Amino acid sequence: MHSVKFTNNKLFYLDQTKLPKKEVWRSCRTIKSGWKAIKDLKVRGAPLIGVFAAYCICIHLDKLSKTKSIFFKQLKQSFDYLKSSRPTAVNLFWALDRLAKVSLENEQKTVKQIKKDIVKEAKDIHRQDIETCSQLSNYGATLIKNNESILTHCNTGFLATSGQGTALGVIFQAKKQGKNPTVYVDETRPLLQGARLTAWELKKKKVNSFLITDSSAAYLMQNKMIDKIFLGADRITALGDTANKIGTYSLAVLAKYHKIPFYVVAPLSTFDLNLKKGKDIAIEQRDQKEVKEILGQTLICPRETKAVNFAFDITPSKFIKAIVTDRGIVYPPYKKNIEKLIK
Ligand code: MRU
């Protein structure tokens, strides 16, 4: 199961806005259409946009100058352009910075060779993302016992990564191990990544699941229907504060009140140690139309109504029981333990 393919220098992606009704694969031929695919959430999920952006650079290399000084200037402009698509998920910046680093480290080589090195690095990022997902899924699955009920939010599976996923990867792993998890899936307003994408993935993998409205989560917790919560992350600071899909923070507060373990699952590429606290993270604000309409089809309020549409929120680390990574599970105190893990 994949959502991005790069073969013979051609880039293809599964258009996630068409799911679950249709599985539509599209070809991405220009950096501009790649930027738009990310912006419009056709390609989404923190790790996946990193991989996809790296490949957007690869398909653009032919258009860059053969003269080295101009090549480097244009390359930097291309990185900055793709970085302007979405501000919150650090994986996008991380992947492009890896390509920038490789190009600068090989500055003495010919432009042709530097381009080859960039493509190799993009493929490495892709391959490593697949490996990372299976590593963190293995660690995370140790936290799940037989027949537990798990709540999740947004989409963190093979659509959001190039491997089996992060939080959803953990659940798939537990299923593979015969633990028989039941998953409650928040629909995840306004763009319904839970209903459209997570419910679709769980059905494909034959995991027992129920879709719920976002506002049902509290009632389920109050009635002891949830044993654990697993979700992903878009950026984690040095203190462990975590940006993730809007609605994550309220789940974390509810989980604390109801004494339900709340786990964040993310690869090391989602950590941003340049930022200390959650409030330092740039939160994407999207078009109010996404709130006022259901998937661009039905207006659900008076046309003149104003809406706010923050795409992410911040969960302070004190609400997080542990962070599952590809290098192991990190428990509080986060500052010390994240530093130790990443060094
Ligand atoms: O706006 P989206 O759909 O890109 O948001 C995605 C999320 O918030 C995911 O939880 C996060 O990227 C983790 S992906 C493994």
mmCIF file of C-alpha atoms and ligand atoms in Angstrom:
data_model
loop_
_atom_site.group_PDB
_atom_site.id
_atom_site.type_symbol
_atom_site.label_atom_id
_atom_site.label_comp_id
_atom_site.label_asym_id
_atom_site.label_seq_id
_atom_site.Cartn_x
_atom_site.Cartn_y
_atom_site.Cartn_z
ATOM 1 C CA MET A 1 0.000 0.000 0.000
ATOM 2 C CA HIS A 2 1.545 3.280 -1.130
ATOM 3 C CA SER A 3 0.409 6.836 -1.672
ATOM 4 C CA VAL A 4 3.479 8.177 -3.561
ATOM 5 C CA LYS A 5 5.560 6.533 -6.336
ATOM 6 C CA PHE A 6 8.742 7.738 -8.001
ATOM 7 C CA THR A 7 9.813 5.694 -11.023
ATOM 8 C CA ASN A 8 12.070 6.658 -13.963
ATOM 9 C CA ASN A 9 12.193 10.196 -12.657
ATOM 10 C CA LYS A 10 8.403 10.429 -12.779
ATOM 11 C CA LEU A 11 6.329 11.294 -9.716
ATOM 12 C CA PHE A 12 2.846 9.922 -9.011
ATOM 13 C CA TYR A 13 0.546 10.342 -6.023
ATOM 14 C CA LEU A 14 -2.769 9.001 -4.794
ATOM 15 C CA ASP A 15 -5.153 11.978 -4.641
ATOM 16 C CA GLN A 16 -6.373 11.795 -1.038
ATOM 17 C CA THR A 17 -9.159 14.317 -1.611
ATOM 18 C CA LYS A 18 -10.940 11.726 -3.786
ATOM 19 C CA LEU A 19 -10.939 9.015 -1.120
ATOM 20 C CA PRO A 20 -12.817 6.955 -0.117
ATOM 21 C CA LYS A 21 -15.067 7.156 -3.186
ATOM 22 C CA LYS A 22 -12.345 6.733 -5.790
ATOM 23 C CA GLU A 23 -8.679 5.737 -5.862
ATOM 24 C CA VAL A 24 -7.280 8.274 -8.305
ATOM 25 C CA TRP A 25 -3.546 8.278 -9.081
ATOM 26 C CA ARG A 26 -2.184 11.496 -10.568
ATOM 27 C CA SER A 27 1.067 12.372 -12.203
ATOM 28 C CA CYS A 28 2.929 15.361 -10.750
ATOM 29 C CA ARG A 29 4.897 16.991 -13.575
ATOM 30 C CA THR A 30 5.843 20.396 -12.173
ATOM 31 C CA ILE A 31 6.980 21.840 -8.878
ATOM 32 C CA LYS A 32 3.967 24.148 -9.031
ATOM 33 C CA SER A 33 1.497 21.261 -9.201
ATOM 34 C CA GLY A 34 3.444 19.564 -6.372
ATOM 35 C CA TRP A 35 3.085 22.715 -4.239
ATOM 36 C CA LYS A 36 -0.643 22.766 -4.942
ATOM 37 C CA ALA A 37 -1.070 19.052 -4.192
ATOM 38 C CA ILE A 38 0.442 19.676 -0.738
ATOM 39 C CA LYS A 39 -1.521 22.891 -0.138
ATOM 40 C CA ASP A 40 -4.830 21.265 -1.143
ATOM 41 C CA LEU A 41 -4.141 18.138 0.975
ATOM 42 C CA LYS A 42 -4.115 15.847 -2.039
ATOM 43 C CA VAL A 43 -0.851 14.674 -0.524
ATOM 44 C CA ARG A 44 -0.912 15.078 3.246
ATOM 45 C CA GLY A 45 0.372 13.775 6.572
ATOM 46 C CA ALA A 46 3.653 15.063 8.008
ATOM 47 C CA PRO A 47 6.088 12.317 6.901
ATOM 48 C CA LEU A 48 4.505 11.952 3.469
ATOM 49 C CA ILE A 49 4.739 15.630 2.571
ATOM 50 C CA GLY A 50 8.459 15.479 3.397
ATOM 51 C CA VAL A 51 9.005 12.572 1.003
ATOM 52 C CA PHE A 52 6.778 14.072 -1.684
ATOM 53 C CA ALA A 53 8.414 17.524 -1.504
ATOM 54 C CA ALA A 54 11.842 15.911 -1.898
ATOM 55 C CA TYR A 55 10.614 14.204 -5.086
ATOM 56 C CA CYS A 56 9.081 17.508 -6.299
ATOM 57 C CA ILE A 57 12.633 18.869 -6.257
ATOM 58 C CA CYS A 58 13.836 15.826 -8.242
ATOM 59 C CA ILE A 59 11.316 16.386 -11.063
ATOM 60 C CA HIS A 60 12.273 20.068 -11.141
ATOM 61 C CA LEU A 61 16.056 19.585 -11.435
ATOM 62 C CA ASP A 62 15.987 19.464 -15.257
ATOM 63 C CA LYS A 63 14.614 22.997 -15.305
ATOM 64 C CA LEU A 64 17.527 24.405 -13.301
ATOM 65 C CA SER A 65 20.566 26.081 -14.869
ATOM 66 C CA LYS A 66 23.760 24.200 -15.774
ATOM 67 C CA THR A 67 25.787 27.153 -14.498
ATOM 68 C CA LYS A 68 26.671 26.340 -10.910
ATOM 69 C CA SER A 69 26.120 29.749 -9.265
ATOM 70 C CA ILE A 70 22.713 30.130 -10.933
ATOM 71 C CA PHE A 71 21.858 26.494 -10.183
ATOM 72 C CA PHE A 72 22.400 27.020 -6.447
ATOM 73 C CA LYS A 73 20.336 30.205 -6.458
ATOM 74 C CA GLN A 74 17.449 28.495 -8.265
ATOM 75 C CA LEU A 75 17.697 25.440 -6.029
ATOM 76 C CA LYS A 76 17.356 27.583 -2.912
ATOM 77 C CA GLN A 77 14.329 29.337 -4.452
ATOM 78 C CA SER A 78 12.747 25.940 -5.142
ATOM 79 C CA PHE A 79 13.258 24.819 -1.524
ATOM 80 C CA ASP A 80 11.742 28.056 -0.225
ATOM 81 C CA TYR A 81 8.826 27.782 -2.613
ATOM 82 C CA LEU A 82 7.889 24.271 -1.470
ATOM 83 C CA LYS A 83 8.369 25.232 2.179
ATOM 84 C CA SER A 84 5.734 27.946 1.719
ATOM 85 C CA SER A 85 3.016 25.342 1.021
ATOM 86 C CA ARG A 86 2.267 24.383 4.642
ATOM 87 C CA PRO A 87 3.951 25.783 7.769
ATOM 88 C CA THR A 88 3.332 23.318 10.603
ATOM 89 C CA ALA A 89 4.668 19.862 9.742
ATOM 90 C CA VAL A 90 8.421 20.055 10.250
ATOM 91 C CA ASN A 91 9.049 16.960 8.100
ATOM 92 C CA LEU A 92 8.581 19.127 5.003
ATOM 93 C CA PHE A 93 11.394 21.442 6.111
ATOM 94 C CA TRP A 94 13.519 18.556 7.378
ATOM 95 C CA ALA A 95 13.415 16.697 4.043
ATOM 96 C CA LEU A 96 14.203 19.790 1.959
ATOM 97 C CA ASP A 97 17.006 20.765 4.334
ATOM 98 C CA ARG A 98 18.505 17.307 3.844
ATOM 99 C CA LEU A 99 18.591 17.893 0.093
ATOM 100 C CA ALA A 100 20.098 21.362 0.623
ATOM 101 C CA LYS A 101 22.800 19.866 2.859
ATOM 102 C CA VAL A 102 23.727 17.190 0.301
ATOM 103 C CA SER A 103 23.943 19.773 -2.477
ATOM 104 C CA LEU A 104 26.184 22.073 -0.429
ATOM 105 C CA GLU A 105 28.419 19.254 0.791
ATOM 106 C CA ASN A 106 29.037 18.330 -2.848
ATOM 107 C CA GLU A 107 29.439 21.877 -4.132
ATOM 108 C CA GLN A 108 32.777 21.090 -5.781
ATOM 109 C CA LYS A 109 31.183 18.466 -8.076
ATOM 110 C CA THR A 110 29.590 19.149 -11.485
ATOM 111 C CA VAL A 111 25.970 20.308 -11.531
ATOM 112 C CA LYS A 112 25.056 17.017 -13.208
ATOM 113 C CA GLN A 113 26.599 15.033 -10.356
ATOM 114 C CA ILE A 114 25.005 17.248 -7.687
ATOM 115 C CA LYS A 115 21.615 16.585 -9.280
ATOM 116 C CA LYS A 116 22.280 12.834 -9.074
ATOM 117 C CA ASP A 117 23.220 13.193 -5.405
ATOM 118 C CA ILE A 118 19.967 15.054 -4.709
ATOM 119 C CA VAL A 119 17.896 12.301 -6.331
ATOM 120 C CA LYS A 120 19.764 9.670 -4.334
ATOM 121 C CA GLU A 121 19.104 11.570 -1.110
ATOM 122 C CA ALA A 122 15.371 11.877 -1.920
ATOM 123 C CA LYS A 123 15.200 8.107 -2.484
ATOM 124 C CA ASP A 124 17.016 7.559 0.823
ATOM 125 C CA ILE A 125 14.498 9.780 2.631
ATOM 126 C CA HIS A 126 11.703 7.675 1.117
ATOM 127 C CA ARG A 127 13.310 4.338 1.998
ATOM 128 C CA GLN A 128 14.117 5.483 5.528
ATOM 129 C CA ASP A 129 10.536 6.642 6.087
ATOM 130 C CA ILE A 130 9.304 3.137 5.272
ATOM 131 C CA GLU A 131 11.797 1.584 7.720
ATOM 132 C CA THR A 132 11.054 4.175 10.377
ATOM 133 C CA CYS A 133 7.342 3.359 10.283
ATOM 134 C CA SER A 134 7.939 -0.316 10.916
ATOM 135 C CA GLN A 135 10.385 0.411 13.736
ATOM 136 C CA LEU A 136 8.049 2.736 15.598
ATOM 137 C CA SER A 137 5.084 0.442 14.969
ATOM 138 C CA ASN A 138 6.983 -2.387 16.664
ATOM 139 C CA TYR A 139 7.796 -0.250 19.689
ATOM 140 C CA GLY A 140 4.262 1.128 19.909
ATOM 141 C CA ALA A 141 2.583 -2.275 19.646
ATOM 142 C CA THR A 142 4.239 -3.319 22.924
ATOM 143 C CA LEU A 143 1.931 -0.793 24.628
ATOM 144 C CA ILE A 144 -1.245 -2.500 23.393
ATOM 145 C CA LYS A 145 -2.810 -5.472 25.208
ATOM 146 C CA ASN A 146 -5.290 -7.993 23.819
ATOM 147 C CA ASN A 147 -8.766 -6.718 22.925
ATOM 148 C CA GLU A 148 -8.135 -3.086 23.878
ATOM 149 C CA SER A 149 -10.204 -0.208 22.536
ATOM 150 C CA ILE A 150 -8.176 2.609 21.054
ATOM 151 C CA LEU A 151 -9.212 6.101 20.073
ATOM 152 C CA THR A 152 -7.438 7.864 17.227
ATOM 153 C CA HIS A 153 -7.756 11.185 15.419
ATOM 154 C CA CYS A 154 -7.083 12.379 11.869
ATOM 155 C CA ASN A 155 -5.108 9.990 9.632
ATOM 156 C CA THR A 156 -1.720 8.546 10.458
ATOM 157 C CA GLY A 157 -1.509 5.423 8.313
ATOM 158 C CA PHE A 158 -0.019 4.492 4.948
ATOM 159 C CA LEU A 159 -1.704 7.527 3.410
ATOM 160 C CA ALA A 160 0.101 9.904 5.769
ATOM 161 C CA THR A 161 3.531 8.284 5.451
ATOM 162 C CA SER A 162 5.335 6.186 2.888
ATOM 163 C CA GLY A 163 5.298 3.161 5.191
ATOM 164 C CA GLN A 164 2.610 1.552 7.326
ATOM 165 C CA GLY A 165 2.050 4.742 9.307
ATOM 166 C CA THR A 166 2.715 6.118 12.779
ATOM 167 C CA ALA A 167 -0.182 5.824 15.264
ATOM 168 C CA LEU A 168 -2.163 3.743 12.809
ATOM 169 C CA GLY A 169 1.003 1.746 12.056
ATOM 170 C CA VAL A 170 1.110 0.801 15.751
ATOM 171 C CA ILE A 171 -2.511 -0.380 15.565
ATOM 172 C CA PHE A 172 -1.847 -2.388 12.363
ATOM 173 C CA GLN A 173 1.123 -4.012 14.098
ATOM 174 C CA ALA A 174 -0.987 -4.944 17.123
ATOM 175 C CA LYS A 175 -3.555 -6.469 14.744
ATOM 176 C CA LYS A 176 -0.783 -8.457 12.988
ATOM 177 C CA GLN A 177 0.300 -9.750 16.400
ATOM 178 C CA GLY A 178 -3.223 -11.108 16.958
ATOM 179 C CA LYS A 179 -4.130 -8.604 19.700
ATOM 180 C CA ASN A 180 -7.503 -7.846 18.155
ATOM 181 C CA PRO A 181 -7.736 -4.079 18.770
ATOM 182 C CA THR A 182 -10.965 -2.138 18.319
ATOM 183 C CA VAL A 183 -10.503 1.394 17.013
ATOM 184 C CA TYR A 184 -12.771 4.391 17.537
ATOM 185 C CA VAL A 185 -12.082 6.904 14.772
ATOM 186 C CA ASP A 186 -12.822 10.612 15.209
ATOM 187 C CA GLU A 187 -14.298 11.899 11.963
ATOM 188 C CA THR A 188 -11.886 14.902 12.257
ATOM 189 C CA ARG A 189 -13.740 18.005 11.166
ATOM 190 C CA PRO A 190 -13.496 19.978 8.959
ATOM 191 C CA LEU A 191 -11.788 17.881 6.266
ATOM 192 C CA LEU A 192 -12.792 14.491 7.666
ATOM 193 C CA GLN A 193 -9.441 12.728 7.431
ATOM 194 C CA GLY A 194 -10.689 10.266 10.072
ATOM 195 C CA ALA A 195 -13.922 9.396 8.277
ATOM 196 C CA ARG A 196 -12.576 9.444 4.722
ATOM 197 C CA LEU A 197 -9.060 8.084 5.190
ATOM 198 C CA THR A 198 -8.595 6.300 8.532
ATOM 199 C CA ALA A 199 -11.906 4.425 8.300
ATOM 200 C CA TRP A 200 -10.897 3.410 4.749
ATOM 201 C CA GLU A 201 -7.462 2.161 5.833
ATOM 202 C CA LEU A 202 -8.890 0.224 8.796
ATOM 203 C CA LYS A 203 -11.436 -1.430 6.527
ATOM 204 C CA LYS A 204 -8.691 -2.416 4.068
ATOM 205 C CA LYS A 205 -6.657 -3.935 6.910
ATOM 206 C CA LYS A 206 -9.730 -5.617 8.418
ATOM 207 C CA VAL A 207 -9.356 -3.907 11.812
ATOM 208 C CA ASN A 208 -12.555 -3.737 13.866
ATOM 209 C CA SER A 209 -13.533 -0.053 13.968
ATOM 210 C CA PHE A 210 -16.276 2.459 14.644
ATOM 211 C CA LEU A 211 -16.529 5.971 13.289
ATOM 212 C CA ILE A 212 -17.563 8.623 15.811
ATOM 213 C CA THR A 213 -18.267 12.341 15.643
ATOM 214 C CA ASP A 214 -15.467 14.391 17.208
ATOM 215 C CA SER A 215 -17.798 15.494 19.997
ATOM 216 C CA SER A 216 -18.520 11.867 21.032
ATOM 217 C CA ALA A 217 -15.008 11.266 22.363
ATOM 218 C CA ALA A 218 -15.738 12.660 25.855
ATOM 219 C CA TYR A 219 -18.829 10.484 26.288
ATOM 220 C CA LEU A 220 -16.951 7.356 25.241
ATOM 221 C CA MET A 221 -14.166 8.123 27.711
ATOM 222 C CA GLN A 222 -16.651 8.817 30.504
ATOM 223 C CA ASN A 223 -18.281 5.449 29.835
ATOM 224 C CA LYS A 224 -14.975 3.549 29.934
ATOM 225 C CA MET A 225 -15.148 2.597 26.272
ATOM 226 C CA ILE A 226 -11.586 3.768 25.548
ATOM 227 C CA ASP A 227 -8.474 2.056 26.974
ATOM 228 C CA LYS A 228 -5.802 4.095 25.181
ATOM 229 C CA ILE A 229 -5.368 6.953 22.745
ATOM 230 C CA PHE A 230 -2.786 6.874 19.952
ATOM 231 C CA LEU A 231 -2.232 9.719 17.519
ATOM 232 C CA GLY A 232 0.438 11.296 15.350
ATOM 233 C CA ALA A 233 2.322 14.596 15.355
ATOM 234 C CA ASP A 234 3.304 17.329 12.952
ATOM 235 C CA ARG A 235 6.009 18.904 15.084
ATOM 236 C CA ILE A 236 7.394 18.091 18.537
ATOM 237 C CA THR A 237 9.507 20.654 20.391
ATOM 238 C CA ALA A 238 12.490 20.093 22.686
ATOM 239 C CA LEU A 239 10.129 20.069 25.687
ATOM 240 C CA GLY A 240 7.847 17.469 24.065
ATOM 241 C CA ASP A 241 5.007 19.898 23.304
ATOM 242 C CA THR A 242 3.253 18.533 20.238
ATOM 243 C CA ALA A 243 1.449 20.107 17.283
ATOM 244 C CA ASN A 244 -1.101 17.811 15.695
ATOM 245 C CA LYS A 245 -4.472 18.009 13.944
ATOM 246 C CA ILE A 246 -6.929 20.414 15.541
ATOM 247 C CA GLY A 247 -8.864 18.552 18.230
ATOM 248 C CA THR A 248 -5.829 16.722 19.596
ATOM 249 C CA TYR A 249 -5.433 19.051 22.597
ATOM 250 C CA SER A 250 -9.037 18.555 23.735
ATOM 251 C CA LEU A 251 -8.561 14.773 23.558
ATOM 252 C CA ALA A 252 -5.408 15.079 25.671
ATOM 253 C CA VAL A 253 -7.162 17.118 28.366
ATOM 254 C CA LEU A 254 -10.073 14.677 28.411
ATOM 255 C CA ALA A 255 -7.693 11.725 28.597
ATOM 256 C CA LYS A 256 -5.911 13.209 31.620
ATOM 257 C CA TYR A 257 -9.237 13.788 33.409
ATOM 258 C CA HIS A 258 -10.376 10.241 32.702
ATOM 259 C CA LYS A 259 -6.927 8.715 33.430
ATOM 260 C CA ILE A 260 -6.583 7.244 29.941
ATOM 261 C CA PRO A 261 -3.013 6.887 28.577
ATOM 262 C CA PHE A 262 -2.434 9.340 25.732
ATOM 263 C CA TYR A 263 0.380 8.358 23.341
ATOM 264 C CA VAL A 264 1.943 10.388 20.544
ATOM 265 C CA VAL A 265 3.639 8.374 17.777
ATOM 266 C CA ALA A 266 6.151 10.064 15.455
ATOM 267 C CA PRO A 267 9.479 9.540 13.711
ATOM 268 C CA LEU A 268 12.577 11.499 14.774
ATOM 269 C CA SER A 269 12.077 13.659 11.662
ATOM 270 C CA THR A 270 9.032 15.195 13.401
ATOM 271 C CA PHE A 271 11.120 16.564 16.293
ATOM 272 C CA ASP A 272 12.209 20.194 16.033
ATOM 273 C CA LEU A 273 14.807 20.823 18.700
ATOM 274 C CA ASN A 274 15.275 24.399 17.468
ATOM 275 C CA LEU A 275 11.969 25.157 19.144
ATOM 276 C CA LYS A 276 11.576 24.902 22.883
ATOM 277 C CA LYS A 277 7.880 25.348 23.554
ATOM 278 C CA GLY A 278 4.679 24.584 21.715
ATOM 279 C CA LYS A 279 3.773 28.227 21.407
ATOM 280 C CA ASP A 280 6.841 28.677 19.145
ATOM 281 C CA ILE A 281 5.235 26.429 16.481
ATOM 282 C CA ALA A 282 3.609 28.156 13.501
ATOM 283 C CA ILE A 283 0.007 26.979 13.268
ATOM 284 C CA GLU A 284 -1.504 26.826 9.813
ATOM 285 C CA GLN A 285 -4.766 28.704 9.328
ATOM 286 C CA ARG A 286 -6.794 27.540 6.362
ATOM 287 C CA ASP A 287 -9.636 28.944 4.306
ATOM 288 C CA GLN A 288 -12.845 29.497 6.286
ATOM 289 C CA LYS A 289 -14.742 27.809 3.456
ATOM 290 C CA GLU A 290 -13.489 24.447 4.766
ATOM 291 C CA VAL A 291 -15.528 25.023 7.952
ATOM 292 C CA LYS A 292 -18.540 26.634 6.308
ATOM 293 C CA GLU A 293 -18.949 23.889 3.741
ATOM 294 C CA ILE A 294 -18.861 20.112 3.847
ATOM 295 C CA LEU A 295 -15.948 19.142 1.572
ATOM 296 C CA GLY A 296 -16.636 22.097 -0.727
ATOM 297 C CA GLN A 297 -20.072 20.728 -1.610
ATOM 298 C CA THR A 298 -22.740 21.897 0.826
ATOM 299 C CA LEU A 299 -22.871 25.236 2.589
ATOM 300 C CA ILE A 300 -23.885 24.516 6.197
ATOM 301 C CA CYS A 301 -24.317 28.044 7.539
ATOM 302 C CA PRO A 302 -25.511 31.435 6.289
ATOM 303 C CA ARG A 303 -23.201 32.596 3.476
ATOM 304 C CA GLU A 304 -22.230 35.715 5.504
ATOM 305 C CA THR A 305 -21.125 33.705 8.592
ATOM 306 C CA LYS A 306 -17.456 34.147 9.451
ATOM 307 C CA ALA A 307 -15.426 31.106 10.523
ATOM 308 C CA VAL A 308 -11.969 30.450 11.952
ATOM 309 C CA ASN A 309 -10.030 27.446 10.760
ATOM 310 C CA PHE A 310 -6.878 26.539 12.658
ATOM 311 C CA ALA A 311 -5.595 23.295 11.121
ATOM 312 C CA PHE A 312 -3.552 22.221 14.163
ATOM 313 C CA ASP A 313 -3.350 22.737 17.911
ATOM 314 C CA ILE A 314 -0.674 22.284 20.540
ATOM 315 C CA THR A 315 -0.739 19.660 23.267
ATOM 316 C CA PRO A 316 1.567 20.537 26.164
ATOM 317 C CA SER A 317 3.802 17.601 27.030
ATOM 318 C CA LYS A 318 2.360 17.255 30.542
ATOM 319 C CA PHE A 319 -0.681 15.596 28.941
ATOM 320 C CA ILE A 320 1.375 13.024 27.035
ATOM 321 C CA LYS A 321 2.019 9.661 28.704
ATOM 322 C CA ALA A 322 4.822 8.760 26.254
ATOM 323 C CA ILE A 323 6.113 9.510 22.763
ATOM 324 C CA VAL A 324 6.713 6.455 20.577
ATOM 325 C CA THR A 325 9.556 6.958 18.090
ATOM 326 C CA ASP A 326 11.576 4.808 15.694
ATOM 327 C CA ARG A 327 14.361 4.770 18.287
ATOM 328 C CA GLY A 328 12.212 3.690 21.222
ATOM 329 C CA ILE A 329 9.579 5.003 23.618
ATOM 330 C CA VAL A 330 10.301 8.290 25.402
ATOM 331 C CA TYR A 331 8.784 9.006 28.804
ATOM 332 C CA PRO A 332 8.933 12.192 30.907
ATOM 333 C CA PRO A 333 11.014 14.155 31.768
ATOM 334 C CA TYR A 334 10.855 14.921 28.066
ATOM 335 C CA LYS A 335 13.527 17.598 27.772
ATOM 336 C CA LYS A 336 16.227 15.297 29.141
ATOM 337 C CA ASN A 337 14.961 12.126 27.490
ATOM 338 C CA ILE A 338 14.364 13.650 24.044
ATOM 339 C CA GLU A 339 17.896 15.087 24.085
ATOM 340 C CA LYS A 340 19.292 11.669 25.051
ATOM 341 C CA LEU A 341 17.305 9.935 22.313
ATOM 342 C CA ILE A 342 18.304 12.275 19.523
ATOM 343 C CA LYS A 343 22.036 12.647 20.337
HETATM 344 O O1 MRU B 1 -3.711 18.360 7.717
HETATM 345 P P1 MRU B 1 -3.186 16.968 7.621
HETATM 346 O O2 MRU B 1 -4.210 15.996 7.158
HETATM 347 O O3 MRU B 1 -1.892 16.887 6.861
HETATM 348 O O4 MRU B 1 -2.847 16.611 9.140
HETATM 349 C C1 MRU B 1 -2.216 15.406 9.435
HETATM 350 C C2 MRU B 1 -2.069 15.151 10.883
HETATM 351 O O5 MRU B 1 -2.356 15.971 11.723
HETATM 352 C C3 MRU B 1 -1.455 13.859 11.273
HETATM 353 O O6 MRU B 1 -1.894 13.465 12.536
HETATM 354 C C4 MRU B 1 0.061 14.038 11.333
HETATM 355 O O7 MRU B 1 0.548 14.603 10.155
HETATM 356 C C5 MRU B 1 0.755 12.800 11.628
HETATM 357 S S1 MRU B 1 0.963 11.837 10.159
HETATM 358 C C6 MRU B 1 1.609 10.358 10.471
#
